[in-house]
Amino acid sequence: MSTLSLNVVILAAGQGKRMRSQLPKVLHPIAGQSLLARVIDTARALHPHRMCVVYGHGGDQVQAAFAQTDDLSWALQSPQLGTGHALLQAMPHVSGEGATAATSAVPPAPTCGNSLTLVLYGDVPLTKVSTLKRLLATSGPGRLALLTAHLHDPTGYGRIVRQSGKVQRIVEQKDADDAERAITEINTGILIAPTEALARWLPTLGNRNAQGEYYLTDIVALAVAEGLEVTTAHPDATWETDGVNSKLQLATLERIHQRTIADALMESGVMLADPARIDVRGQLHCGTDVAIDVNCVFEGSVTLADGVSIGPNCVLKNCSIGAGARLAPFCHIDSAEVGPESVVGPYARLRPGTVLGREVHIGNFVEVKNSQIADHSKANHLAYVGDATVGSRVNIGAGTITCNYDGANKFRTVIEDDVFIGSDTQLVAPVTVGRGATLGAGTTLTKDAPPDTLTLSRAKQLSVPGWKRPVKQKK
Ligand code: UD1
Ligand code: MG
């Protein structure tokens, strides 16, 4: 591999009309991350000296999506006159002449004599870093390195024309004759060229071809004419270089990507009820003997410790589930921690700031928000626990509600260890239930409940002797 510095240019000015969306194509997500963000992450893994995105359509939206990113520069291409014209717009950013960095955090470009430029497409999201490293290994100062692939059906792609095995040029589908169209080796579009050579070649490209565009692919013939060596490398799988032009193609790549993740999970010992019915939109870390039933969605960073079992149809986002814990079907967990051996659901919702201790039971239709519930406590049916600190061995009866909000401000409820809360109780915060206290069913607690005492607020029960039910009057 070369010790030269590497620039990356990501072509992303295409309109993406076939997405039929207000959202620019490259901002559409695969596994929860935009196409362009994926390409940028892949490029970053190569530690490039500079990265430049060529943008056009929806440029404001695209740049706004990367406003927090300080290692990118942006080159506008308007109008879009082809891939060669697109790369030309990026040259000031990578060639060291007239470079205008988007921010001061972008280092100055090296003089172009000792750098290489890798061209990626913003709508080709799944290229593996290992594939690009392989291409990089064939590149060098006197070389043009092309990533090519052999396809059963090469229709639509530029074809790699070889003579005696040596690459001579690339011909686009629309410009190709029958013999050229029969070639099955195609141009993926990804290439690495000496920056200095690009700076010379790109301004000389013409557009006298079937599409009236400035083709980047025409640099191959220029390289050959100058005596440069044209090398090729191939991706492991053809989907690595598949682009997204439509919602159908987006969904197809999403499924391929999800299947790759599912395969890796199973390879590491996770039991998936069906590898075709899991969606991981972030990082899922699993211990040993983890079992995941069908239709679960994992977002952000999720950790499942040893022996965790996740029932069908659960959604987990930025959370950690402790060893041996079990989620019954249809749980929604967001920014929460579930302690070891706990049992949650079915139909439970844990909202941000929830921390459950060991062997906590949260049952059906229970919502917990910004609350800590300590070891061995239970809220098994139909409850809202919000902004509460709950001790150990507490039993929260069905229908219990912490009234944490007065319409303007939020207040905390404190429930100490060994408390028993009867069904249908309202705890009007701020309020504290003392250790070992019992609240009678139906209580509306507005003042602190003393420890080890029964507290209840309830109208006295009354039975009316001789009372008769009304009867329908005859008309
Ligand atoms: C290009 C290649 C073709 C290759 C194919 C692989 C050329 C001339 N042809 O064809 O050999 O087989 O990709 O998919 O390079 N873009 C711009 N500005 C433009 C035009 C395109 O930024 O003016 C960007 C697009 O956003 C896209 C990429 O370049 O990310 C490729 O453009 P696309 O129109 O898909 O190229 P093809 O004609 O398919
Ligand atoms: Mg294309």
Short mmCIF file of C-alpha atoms and ligand atoms in Angstrom, two decimals:
data_model
loop_
_atom_site.label_atom_id
_atom_site.label_comp_id
_atom_site.label_asym_id
_atom_site.label_seq_id
_atom_site.Cartn_x
_atom_site.Cartn_y
_atom_site.Cartn_z
CA MET A 1 0.00 0.00 0.00
CA SER A 2 1.07 3.49 -0.71
CA THR A 3 2.49 5.76 1.97
CA LEU A 4 1.16 8.75 0.05
CA SER A 5 -1.55 10.84 1.57
CA LEU A 6 -5.10 10.01 0.55
CA ASN A 7 -7.96 12.34 -0.30
CA VAL A 8 -11.52 11.19 -0.68
CA VAL A 9 -14.08 12.83 -2.95
CA ILE A 10 -17.68 11.72 -2.56
CA LEU A 11 -19.90 12.46 -5.57
CA ALA A 12 -23.36 13.32 -4.35
CA ALA A 13 -24.75 15.98 -6.66
CA GLY A 14 -27.17 13.74 -8.55
CA GLN A 15 -30.80 14.65 -8.17
CA GLY A 16 -32.27 11.31 -7.16
CA LYS A 17 -35.54 12.00 -8.96
CA ARG A 18 -36.60 8.37 -8.80
CA MET A 19 -36.77 8.48 -5.01
CA ARG A 20 -39.85 10.69 -5.43
CA SER A 21 -39.13 12.46 -2.18
CA GLN A 22 -38.58 15.94 -0.73
CA LEU A 23 -35.64 14.44 1.13
CA PRO A 24 -32.39 14.52 -0.88
CA LYS A 25 -31.47 10.98 -1.92
CA VAL A 26 -28.24 10.76 0.07
CA LEU A 27 -30.08 11.64 3.30
CA HIS A 28 -32.31 8.56 3.07
CA PRO A 29 -31.40 6.05 5.79
CA ILE A 30 -30.10 2.53 5.69
CA ALA A 31 -30.22 0.91 9.12
CA GLY A 32 -30.97 4.28 10.66
CA GLN A 33 -28.00 6.12 9.16
CA SER A 34 -28.11 8.23 6.01
CA LEU A 35 -26.51 6.91 2.84
CA LEU A 36 -24.01 9.76 2.84
CA ALA A 37 -23.13 9.34 6.54
CA ARG A 38 -22.34 5.69 5.84
CA VAL A 39 -20.07 6.57 2.93
CA ILE A 40 -18.32 9.22 5.05
CA ASP A 41 -17.82 6.70 7.90
CA THR A 42 -16.36 4.18 5.46
CA ALA A 43 -14.04 6.84 4.04
CA ARG A 44 -12.97 7.88 7.54
CA ALA A 45 -11.81 4.35 8.28
CA LEU A 46 -9.09 4.93 5.66
CA HIS A 47 -7.83 7.97 7.60
CA PRO A 48 -7.92 10.32 4.61
CA HIS A 49 -6.04 13.58 4.68
CA ARG A 50 -9.03 15.43 3.27
CA MET A 51 -12.63 14.57 2.42
CA CYS A 52 -14.76 16.56 0.03
CA VAL A 53 -18.43 16.06 -0.81
CA VAL A 54 -19.63 17.28 -4.21
CA TYR A 55 -23.20 18.42 -3.68
CA GLY A 56 -25.91 19.94 -5.80
CA HIS A 57 -29.54 19.10 -5.30
CA GLY A 58 -30.88 19.81 -1.82
CA GLY A 59 -27.43 21.10 -0.88
CA ASP A 60 -28.62 23.13 2.10
CA GLN A 61 -30.41 20.19 3.62
CA VAL A 62 -27.45 17.90 3.00
CA GLN A 63 -24.94 20.31 4.53
CA ALA A 64 -27.24 21.01 7.47
CA ALA A 65 -27.34 17.28 8.21
CA PHE A 66 -23.56 17.35 8.62
CA ALA A 67 -23.28 20.70 10.39
CA GLN A 68 -21.54 19.01 13.35
CA THR A 69 -18.95 17.38 11.10
CA ASP A 70 -15.67 19.28 10.88
CA ASP A 71 -13.56 16.97 8.73
CA LEU A 72 -15.43 17.60 5.47
CA SER A 73 -15.27 20.25 2.81
CA TRP A 74 -18.07 20.88 0.32
CA ALA A 75 -17.91 21.61 -3.39
CA LEU A 76 -20.98 22.80 -5.26
CA GLN A 77 -21.68 21.35 -8.69
CA SER A 78 -24.31 23.36 -10.50
CA PRO A 79 -25.49 22.43 -13.05
CA GLN A 80 -24.73 18.72 -13.04
CA LEU A 81 -22.81 17.97 -16.22
CA GLY A 82 -21.55 14.48 -15.46
CA THR A 83 -19.22 12.61 -13.14
CA GLY A 84 -16.04 14.10 -14.66
CA HIS A 85 -17.41 17.60 -14.20
CA ALA A 86 -18.45 16.68 -10.64
CA LEU A 87 -14.94 15.57 -9.67
CA LEU A 88 -13.48 18.69 -11.30
CA GLN A 89 -15.45 20.83 -8.83
CA ALA A 90 -13.70 19.07 -5.95
CA MET A 91 -10.16 19.51 -7.27
CA PRO A 92 -9.50 22.88 -5.57
CA HIS A 93 -10.31 21.14 -2.28
CA VAL A 94 -7.89 18.26 -2.76
CA SER A 95 -5.18 19.43 -5.12
CA GLY A 96 -3.59 21.98 -2.82
CA GLU A 97 -4.19 24.91 -5.15
CA GLY A 98 -6.78 27.46 -4.18
CA ALA A 99 -8.12 25.09 -1.52
CA THR A 100 -10.88 26.59 0.55
CA ALA A 101 -11.61 24.49 3.55
CA ALA A 102 -15.13 24.56 4.96
CA THR A 103 -13.69 25.03 8.42
CA SER A 104 -10.26 25.63 9.84
CA ALA A 105 -10.32 22.09 11.20
CA VAL A 106 -9.70 20.75 7.70
CA PRO A 107 -5.94 20.53 7.24
CA PRO A 108 -4.38 22.19 4.22
CA ALA A 109 -4.14 19.94 1.18
CA PRO A 110 -0.72 18.48 0.44
CA THR A 111 0.84 19.48 -2.83
CA CYS A 112 -0.85 17.24 -5.33
CA GLY A 113 2.33 15.52 -6.45
CA ASN A 114 2.31 13.21 -3.46
CA SER A 115 -1.31 12.41 -2.96
CA LEU A 116 -3.91 10.01 -4.26
CA THR A 117 -7.62 10.67 -4.58
CA LEU A 118 -10.28 8.05 -3.97
CA VAL A 119 -13.64 8.64 -5.65
CA LEU A 120 -16.75 7.30 -3.92
CA TYR A 121 -20.46 7.81 -4.67
CA GLY A 122 -22.75 9.23 -1.99
CA ASP A 123 -25.51 6.83 -2.99
CA VAL A 124 -23.45 3.64 -2.73
CA PRO A 125 -23.70 2.93 1.00
CA LEU A 126 -22.44 -0.59 1.68
CA THR A 127 -18.87 -0.72 0.36
CA LYS A 128 -16.65 -2.55 2.84
CA VAL A 129 -13.53 -0.90 4.17
CA SER A 130 -11.62 -4.11 3.39
CA THR A 131 -12.59 -3.80 -0.28
CA LEU A 132 -11.34 -0.22 -0.44
CA LYS A 133 -8.11 -1.26 1.27
CA ARG A 134 -7.66 -3.90 -1.40
CA LEU A 135 -8.12 -1.24 -4.09
CA LEU A 136 -5.74 1.05 -2.25
CA ALA A 137 -3.14 -1.70 -2.24
CA THR A 138 -3.16 -1.76 -6.06
CA SER A 139 -2.97 2.04 -6.36
CA GLY A 140 0.08 4.27 -6.49
CA PRO A 141 1.65 7.41 -7.96
CA GLY A 142 1.95 6.02 -11.50
CA ARG A 143 -1.28 4.08 -11.45
CA LEU A 144 -5.01 4.33 -11.94
CA ALA A 145 -6.83 1.79 -9.76
CA LEU A 146 -10.39 0.80 -10.69
CA LEU A 147 -12.86 -1.19 -8.62
CA THR A 148 -14.58 -3.46 -11.13
CA ALA A 149 -17.02 -6.36 -10.89
CA HIS A 150 -18.23 -9.20 -13.08
CA LEU A 151 -22.02 -9.20 -13.44
CA HIS A 152 -24.34 -11.73 -15.08
CA ASP A 153 -26.38 -8.79 -16.29
CA PRO A 154 -24.12 -5.76 -16.88
CA THR A 155 -26.88 -3.67 -18.47
CA GLY A 156 -26.64 0.03 -17.68
CA TYR A 157 -23.07 0.03 -16.39
CA GLY A 158 -19.89 1.28 -17.99
CA ARG A 159 -17.93 -1.67 -19.43
CA ILE A 160 -14.23 -2.35 -18.86
CA VAL A 161 -12.59 -2.75 -22.27
CA ARG A 162 -9.41 -4.83 -22.10
CA GLN A 163 -6.82 -5.77 -24.72
CA SER A 164 -4.55 -8.71 -24.02
CA GLY A 165 -5.89 -8.54 -20.48
CA LYS A 166 -4.91 -4.89 -20.02
CA VAL A 167 -7.55 -2.26 -19.35
CA GLN A 168 -7.74 0.18 -22.27
CA ARG A 169 -10.79 2.31 -21.55
CA ILE A 170 -14.32 2.34 -20.19
CA VAL A 171 -17.30 2.60 -22.49
CA GLU A 172 -20.70 3.64 -21.16
CA GLN A 173 -23.76 1.50 -21.96
CA LYS A 174 -25.26 4.20 -24.17
CA ASP A 175 -22.08 4.61 -26.19
CA ALA A 176 -21.23 0.91 -26.48
CA ASP A 177 -21.54 -1.28 -29.58
CA ASP A 178 -22.89 -4.82 -29.41
CA ALA A 179 -19.50 -6.38 -28.80
CA GLU A 180 -18.77 -3.94 -25.96
CA ARG A 181 -22.20 -4.50 -24.44
CA ALA A 182 -21.39 -8.21 -24.26
CA ILE A 183 -18.54 -7.44 -21.82
CA THR A 184 -19.57 -8.49 -18.30
CA GLU A 185 -16.82 -6.69 -16.38
CA ILE A 186 -18.29 -3.39 -15.24
CA ASN A 187 -17.10 -0.15 -13.73
CA THR A 188 -18.38 0.26 -10.17
CA GLY A 189 -17.41 3.94 -10.35
CA ILE A 190 -15.02 3.69 -7.41
CA LEU A 191 -11.44 4.50 -8.34
CA ILE A 192 -8.14 5.83 -7.01
CA ALA A 193 -6.01 8.15 -9.11
CA PRO A 194 -2.95 10.33 -8.51
CA THR A 195 -4.36 13.73 -7.57
CA GLU A 196 -1.84 15.47 -9.80
CA ALA A 197 -3.02 13.42 -12.83
CA LEU A 198 -6.69 14.18 -12.13
CA ALA A 199 -5.89 17.87 -11.98
CA ARG A 200 -4.40 17.60 -15.48
CA TRP A 201 -6.97 15.26 -17.02
CA LEU A 202 -10.30 16.56 -15.78
CA PRO A 203 -10.21 20.01 -17.45
CA THR A 204 -9.48 18.33 -20.80
CA LEU A 205 -12.52 16.03 -20.81
CA GLY A 206 -15.06 16.54 -23.57
CA ASN A 207 -18.76 15.80 -23.65
CA ARG A 208 -19.18 14.47 -27.16
CA ASN A 209 -20.94 11.28 -26.24
CA ALA A 210 -24.44 9.80 -26.18
CA GLN A 211 -25.40 11.64 -23.00
CA GLY A 212 -23.62 14.95 -23.64
CA GLU A 213 -21.90 14.57 -20.26
CA TYR A 214 -18.34 14.96 -19.03
CA TYR A 215 -17.54 11.35 -18.22
CA LEU A 216 -15.07 10.66 -15.42
CA THR A 217 -14.60 7.27 -17.06
CA ASP A 218 -12.78 8.93 -19.98
CA ILE A 219 -9.72 9.38 -17.75
CA VAL A 220 -8.96 5.68 -18.22
CA ALA A 221 -8.04 6.12 -21.88
CA LEU A 222 -6.01 9.23 -20.93
CA ALA A 223 -4.10 7.24 -18.32
CA VAL A 224 -3.37 4.47 -20.82
CA ALA A 225 -2.19 7.03 -23.40
CA GLU A 226 0.25 8.44 -20.82
CA GLY A 227 1.57 4.96 -20.12
CA LEU A 228 0.13 4.72 -16.62
CA GLU A 229 -0.67 1.27 -15.35
CA VAL A 230 -4.39 0.63 -14.86
CA THR A 231 -4.98 -1.84 -12.02
CA THR A 232 -8.22 -3.43 -10.87
CA ALA A 233 -9.61 -4.89 -7.67
CA HIS A 234 -13.02 -6.41 -6.95
CA PRO A 235 -15.52 -6.23 -4.11
CA ASP A 236 -16.34 -9.45 -2.20
CA ALA A 237 -20.03 -9.09 -3.05
CA THR A 238 -21.72 -7.13 -5.82
CA TRP A 239 -24.09 -5.39 -3.35
CA GLU A 240 -21.06 -3.55 -1.96
CA THR A 241 -21.13 -1.31 -5.00
CA ASP A 242 -24.88 -1.21 -5.66
CA GLY A 243 -26.25 2.30 -5.72
CA VAL A 244 -29.62 3.55 -4.53
CA ASN A 245 -31.85 5.22 -7.09
CA SER A 246 -35.31 4.21 -5.87
CA LYS A 247 -37.15 3.21 -2.73
CA LEU A 248 -37.13 -0.36 -3.99
CA GLN A 249 -33.35 -0.38 -4.29
CA LEU A 250 -33.10 1.25 -0.86
CA ALA A 251 -35.24 -1.48 0.71
CA THR A 252 -33.31 -4.19 -1.13
CA LEU A 253 -29.99 -2.93 0.26
CA GLU A 254 -31.55 -2.51 3.72
CA ARG A 255 -32.51 -6.20 3.74
CA ILE A 256 -29.06 -7.25 2.50
CA HIS A 257 -27.44 -5.15 5.21
CA GLN A 258 -29.75 -6.46 7.93
CA ARG A 259 -29.10 -10.02 6.85
CA THR A 260 -25.36 -9.38 7.10
CA ILE A 261 -25.85 -8.10 10.65
CA ALA A 262 -28.10 -11.05 11.53
CA ASP A 263 -25.54 -13.51 10.19
CA ALA A 264 -22.79 -11.90 12.28
CA LEU A 265 -24.99 -12.04 15.40
CA MET A 266 -25.72 -15.73 14.87
CA GLU A 267 -22.05 -16.36 14.14
CA SER A 268 -21.26 -14.86 17.56
CA GLY A 269 -23.76 -17.20 19.22
CA VAL A 270 -26.95 -15.13 19.40
CA MET A 271 -30.10 -17.15 18.81
CA LEU A 272 -32.41 -15.41 16.35
CA ALA A 273 -35.87 -16.89 15.86
CA ASP A 274 -35.71 -15.66 12.27
CA PRO A 275 -32.69 -13.84 10.79
CA ALA A 276 -35.00 -12.25 8.22
CA ARG A 277 -37.07 -10.57 10.94
CA ILE A 278 -34.69 -8.40 12.93
CA ASP A 279 -33.66 -4.78 12.38
CA VAL A 280 -30.53 -3.35 13.91
CA ARG A 281 -30.22 0.39 13.40
CA GLY A 282 -27.07 1.03 15.37
CA GLN A 283 -24.86 -1.15 17.56
CA LEU A 284 -26.20 -4.26 19.23
CA HIS A 285 -23.81 -5.87 21.72
CA CYS A 286 -24.79 -9.32 22.99
CA GLY A 287 -23.40 -11.60 25.67
CA THR A 288 -23.63 -15.39 25.49
CA ASP A 289 -26.92 -17.29 25.22
CA VAL A 290 -28.96 -14.31 24.15
CA ALA A 291 -32.22 -15.17 22.39
CA ILE A 292 -34.16 -12.72 20.23
CA ASP A 293 -37.63 -13.54 18.93
CA VAL A 294 -39.09 -12.15 15.69
CA ASN A 295 -39.74 -8.55 14.66
CA CYS A 296 -37.52 -6.76 17.14
CA VAL A 297 -35.97 -3.39 16.33
CA PHE A 298 -32.73 -2.22 17.97
CA GLU A 299 -31.77 1.43 17.67
CA GLY A 300 -28.69 3.35 18.79
CA SER A 301 -26.48 1.46 21.22
CA VAL A 302 -28.11 -1.55 22.86
CA THR A 303 -26.43 -4.05 25.15
CA LEU A 304 -27.97 -7.42 26.01
CA ALA A 305 -26.03 -9.23 28.74
CA ASP A 306 -25.62 -13.01 29.06
CA GLY A 307 -28.78 -15.06 28.98
CA VAL A 308 -31.13 -12.21 28.05
CA SER A 309 -34.24 -13.19 26.18
CA ILE A 310 -36.24 -10.72 24.10
CA GLY A 311 -39.80 -11.61 23.14
CA PRO A 312 -41.35 -10.85 19.76
CA ASN A 313 -42.13 -7.29 18.60
CA CYS A 314 -39.95 -5.36 21.04
CA VAL A 315 -38.34 -2.00 20.23
CA LEU A 316 -35.14 -1.22 22.15
CA LYS A 317 -33.26 2.04 21.83
CA ASN A 318 -30.08 3.10 23.65
CA CYS A 319 -30.54 0.72 26.55
CA SER A 320 -28.88 -2.07 28.45
CA ILE A 321 -30.55 -5.24 29.62
CA GLY A 322 -28.90 -7.09 32.51
CA ALA A 323 -27.93 -10.75 32.65
CA GLY A 324 -30.79 -13.21 32.66
CA ALA A 325 -33.45 -10.52 32.21
CA ARG A 326 -36.48 -11.35 30.11
CA LEU A 327 -38.57 -9.05 27.95
CA ALA A 328 -42.02 -10.40 27.15
CA PRO A 329 -43.61 -9.47 23.79
CA PHE A 330 -44.35 -5.89 22.70
CA CYS A 331 -42.06 -3.92 25.01
CA HIS A 332 -40.80 -0.45 24.15
CA ILE A 333 -37.58 0.52 25.90
CA ASP A 334 -35.87 3.85 25.33
CA SER A 335 -32.75 5.12 27.12
CA ALA A 336 -33.29 2.84 30.11
CA GLU A 337 -31.44 0.20 32.11
CA VAL A 338 -33.01 -3.10 33.05
CA GLY A 339 -31.30 -4.94 35.91
CA PRO A 340 -30.32 -8.60 35.93
CA GLU A 341 -33.05 -11.25 36.20
CA SER A 342 -35.77 -8.64 35.77
CA VAL A 343 -38.95 -9.43 33.87
CA VAL A 344 -40.57 -6.74 31.73
CA GLY A 345 -43.80 -6.82 29.74
CA PRO A 346 -45.72 -7.84 27.81
CA TYR A 347 -46.74 -4.37 26.64
CA ALA A 348 -44.47 -2.38 28.95
CA ARG A 349 -42.93 0.99 28.18
CA LEU A 350 -39.70 2.13 29.79
CA ARG A 351 -38.92 5.73 28.97
CA PRO A 352 -35.67 7.73 29.28
CA GLY A 353 -34.06 7.79 32.71
CA THR A 354 -35.55 4.53 33.90
CA VAL A 355 -33.20 2.31 35.90
CA LEU A 356 -34.50 -1.02 37.14
CA GLY A 357 -32.53 -2.98 39.75
CA ARG A 358 -32.18 -6.74 40.07
CA GLU A 359 -35.26 -8.96 39.71
CA VAL A 360 -37.66 -6.11 39.16
CA HIS A 361 -41.00 -7.02 37.58
CA ILE A 362 -42.72 -4.54 35.27
CA GLY A 363 -45.93 -5.98 33.86
CA ASN A 364 -48.46 -5.23 31.18
CA PHE A 365 -49.45 -1.66 30.40
CA VAL A 366 -46.99 -0.20 32.88
CA GLU A 367 -45.16 2.99 31.89
CA VAL A 368 -42.02 4.03 33.76
CA LYS A 369 -40.24 7.34 33.14
CA ASN A 370 -37.18 8.90 34.75
CA SER A 371 -37.50 6.62 37.76
CA GLN A 372 -35.25 4.29 39.68
CA ILE A 373 -36.85 1.10 40.90
CA ALA A 374 -34.64 -0.92 43.26
CA ASP A 375 -34.19 -4.68 43.60
CA HIS A 376 -37.15 -7.06 43.86
CA SER A 377 -39.81 -4.40 43.42
CA LYS A 378 -42.89 -5.00 41.28
CA ALA A 379 -45.41 -3.02 39.27
CA ASN A 380 -47.23 -5.77 37.49
CA HIS A 381 -50.32 -4.17 35.98
CA LEU A 382 -51.52 -0.87 34.51
CA ALA A 383 -49.45 1.78 36.27
CA TYR A 384 -47.63 5.04 35.59
CA VAL A 385 -44.42 5.55 37.52
CA GLY A 386 -42.83 8.87 36.57
CA ASP A 387 -40.11 10.92 38.30
CA ALA A 388 -40.08 8.44 41.18
CA THR A 389 -37.46 6.89 43.40
CA VAL A 390 -38.70 3.47 44.41
CA GLY A 391 -36.94 1.34 47.03
CA SER A 392 -36.50 -2.42 47.28
CA ARG A 393 -39.28 -5.02 47.69
CA VAL A 394 -41.96 -2.45 46.92
CA ASN A 395 -45.28 -3.66 45.51
CA ILE A 396 -47.07 -1.16 43.31
CA GLY A 397 -50.70 -2.19 42.80
CA ALA A 398 -52.67 -2.14 39.58
CA GLY A 399 -53.79 1.29 38.44
CA THR A 400 -51.28 3.21 40.56
CA ILE A 401 -50.31 6.61 39.21
CA THR A 402 -47.61 9.02 40.28
CA CYS A 403 -49.14 12.46 39.63
CA ASN A 404 -45.82 14.09 38.79
CA TYR A 405 -47.04 17.04 36.75
CA ASP A 406 -49.22 19.95 37.80
CA GLY A 407 -49.47 21.34 34.31
CA ALA A 408 -46.42 23.52 34.74
CA ASN A 409 -43.81 21.76 36.86
CA LYS A 410 -42.73 18.20 37.59
CA PHE A 411 -42.20 16.78 41.07
CA ARG A 412 -40.72 13.61 42.48
CA THR A 413 -42.35 10.79 44.35
CA VAL A 414 -40.25 8.84 46.83
CA ILE A 415 -41.38 5.34 47.79
CA GLU A 416 -39.09 3.77 50.38
CA ASP A 417 -38.21 0.09 50.87
CA ASP A 418 -40.89 -2.53 51.64
CA VAL A 419 -43.84 -0.28 50.82
CA PHE A 420 -47.11 -1.87 49.67
CA ILE A 421 -49.28 0.35 47.49
CA GLY A 422 -52.88 -0.75 47.04
CA SER A 423 -54.56 -0.66 43.65
CA ASP A 424 -55.82 2.52 42.04
CA THR A 425 -53.72 4.83 44.19
CA GLN A 426 -52.68 8.31 43.14
CA LEU A 427 -49.49 9.74 44.62
CA VAL A 428 -49.63 13.51 44.18
CA ALA A 429 -45.99 14.62 44.05
CA PRO A 430 -43.96 15.86 45.72
CA VAL A 431 -44.72 13.16 48.24
CA THR A 432 -42.86 10.47 50.21
CA VAL A 433 -44.12 7.08 51.31
CA GLY A 434 -42.10 5.97 54.36
CA ARG A 435 -40.37 2.62 54.69
CA GLY A 436 -42.72 -0.30 55.28
CA ALA A 437 -45.86 1.82 54.81
CA THR A 438 -49.08 0.44 53.32
CA LEU A 439 -51.41 2.58 51.22
CA GLY A 440 -55.01 1.37 51.06
CA ALA A 441 -56.54 0.80 47.64
CA GLY A 442 -58.03 3.91 46.07
CA THR A 443 -55.96 6.33 48.13
CA THR A 444 -55.20 9.80 46.80
CA LEU A 445 -52.02 10.61 48.67
CA THR A 446 -51.37 14.34 48.99
CA LYS A 447 -49.26 14.31 52.16
CA ASP A 448 -46.32 12.09 53.13
CA ALA A 449 -47.30 8.65 54.42
CA PRO A 450 -45.53 7.66 57.65
CA PRO A 451 -43.45 4.48 57.77
CA ASP A 452 -44.87 1.14 58.95
CA THR A 453 -48.40 2.54 58.98
CA LEU A 454 -51.58 2.02 56.97
CA THR A 455 -52.60 5.22 55.23
CA LEU A 456 -55.76 5.49 53.20
CA SER A 457 -58.03 8.20 51.92
CA ARG A 458 -61.40 6.85 51.08
CA ALA A 459 -65.03 7.83 51.65
CA LYS A 460 -66.61 5.54 54.30
CA GLN A 461 -68.51 2.64 52.76
CA LEU A 462 -72.29 2.95 53.07
CA SER A 463 -75.09 0.44 52.49
CA VAL A 464 -78.68 1.72 52.19
CA PRO A 465 -81.21 -0.79 53.49
CA GLY A 466 -84.53 -1.03 51.59
CA TRP A 467 -83.20 0.80 48.53
CA LYS A 468 -84.91 -0.33 45.28
CA ARG A 469 -83.59 -0.11 41.75
CA PRO A 470 -85.68 2.12 39.49
CA VAL A 471 -87.91 0.22 37.05
CA LYS A 472 -88.95 1.26 33.53
CA GLN A 473 -92.25 3.12 33.48
CA LYS A 474 -95.00 1.83 31.18
CA LYS A 475 -96.02 4.32 28.46
C1 UD1 B 1 -21.52 5.89 -13.62
C2 UD1 B 1 -20.32 5.54 -14.49
C3 UD1 B 1 -20.46 4.11 -15.01
C4 UD1 B 1 -20.61 3.15 -13.85
C5 UD1 B 1 -21.78 3.58 -12.96
C6 UD1 B 1 -21.79 2.75 -11.71
C7 UD1 B 1 -19.62 7.59 -15.57
C8 UD1 B 1 -19.64 8.39 -16.81
N1 UD1 B 1 -20.26 6.45 -15.59
O1 UD1 B 1 -22.63 5.89 -14.47
O2 UD1 B 1 -19.32 3.75 -15.78
O3 UD1 B 1 -20.82 1.84 -14.34
O4 UD1 B 1 -21.63 4.95 -12.56
O5 UD1 B 1 -22.98 3.01 -11.00
O6 UD1 B 1 -18.99 7.98 -14.61
N2 UD1 B 1 -22.99 12.62 -9.98
C9 UD1 B 1 -22.70 13.93 -9.66
N3 UD1 B 1 -22.78 14.88 -10.64
C10 UD1 B 1 -23.13 14.58 -11.91
C11 UD1 B 1 -23.44 13.24 -12.23
C12 UD1 B 1 -23.34 12.28 -11.26
O7 UD1 B 1 -22.38 14.22 -8.51
O8 UD1 B 1 -23.17 15.50 -12.73
C13 UD1 B 1 -22.90 11.60 -8.93
C14 UD1 B 1 -24.25 10.97 -8.61
O9 UD1 B 1 -24.88 11.65 -7.55
C15 UD1 B 1 -23.86 9.56 -8.22
C16 UD1 B 1 -22.60 9.30 -9.02
O10 UD1 B 1 -22.10 10.55 -9.40
O11 UD1 B 1 -23.54 9.48 -6.86
C17 UD1 B 1 -22.86 8.43 -10.25
O12 UD1 B 1 -23.81 9.08 -11.06
P1 UD1 B 1 -24.79 8.26 -11.98
O13 UD1 B 1 -25.63 9.21 -12.73
O14 UD1 B 1 -25.44 7.19 -11.20
O15 UD1 B 1 -23.74 7.60 -13.01
P2 UD1 B 1 -24.08 6.55 -14.12
O16 UD1 B 1 -24.51 7.26 -15.34
O17 UD1 B 1 -24.94 5.50 -13.57
MG MG B 2 -25.92 5.21 -11.62
#
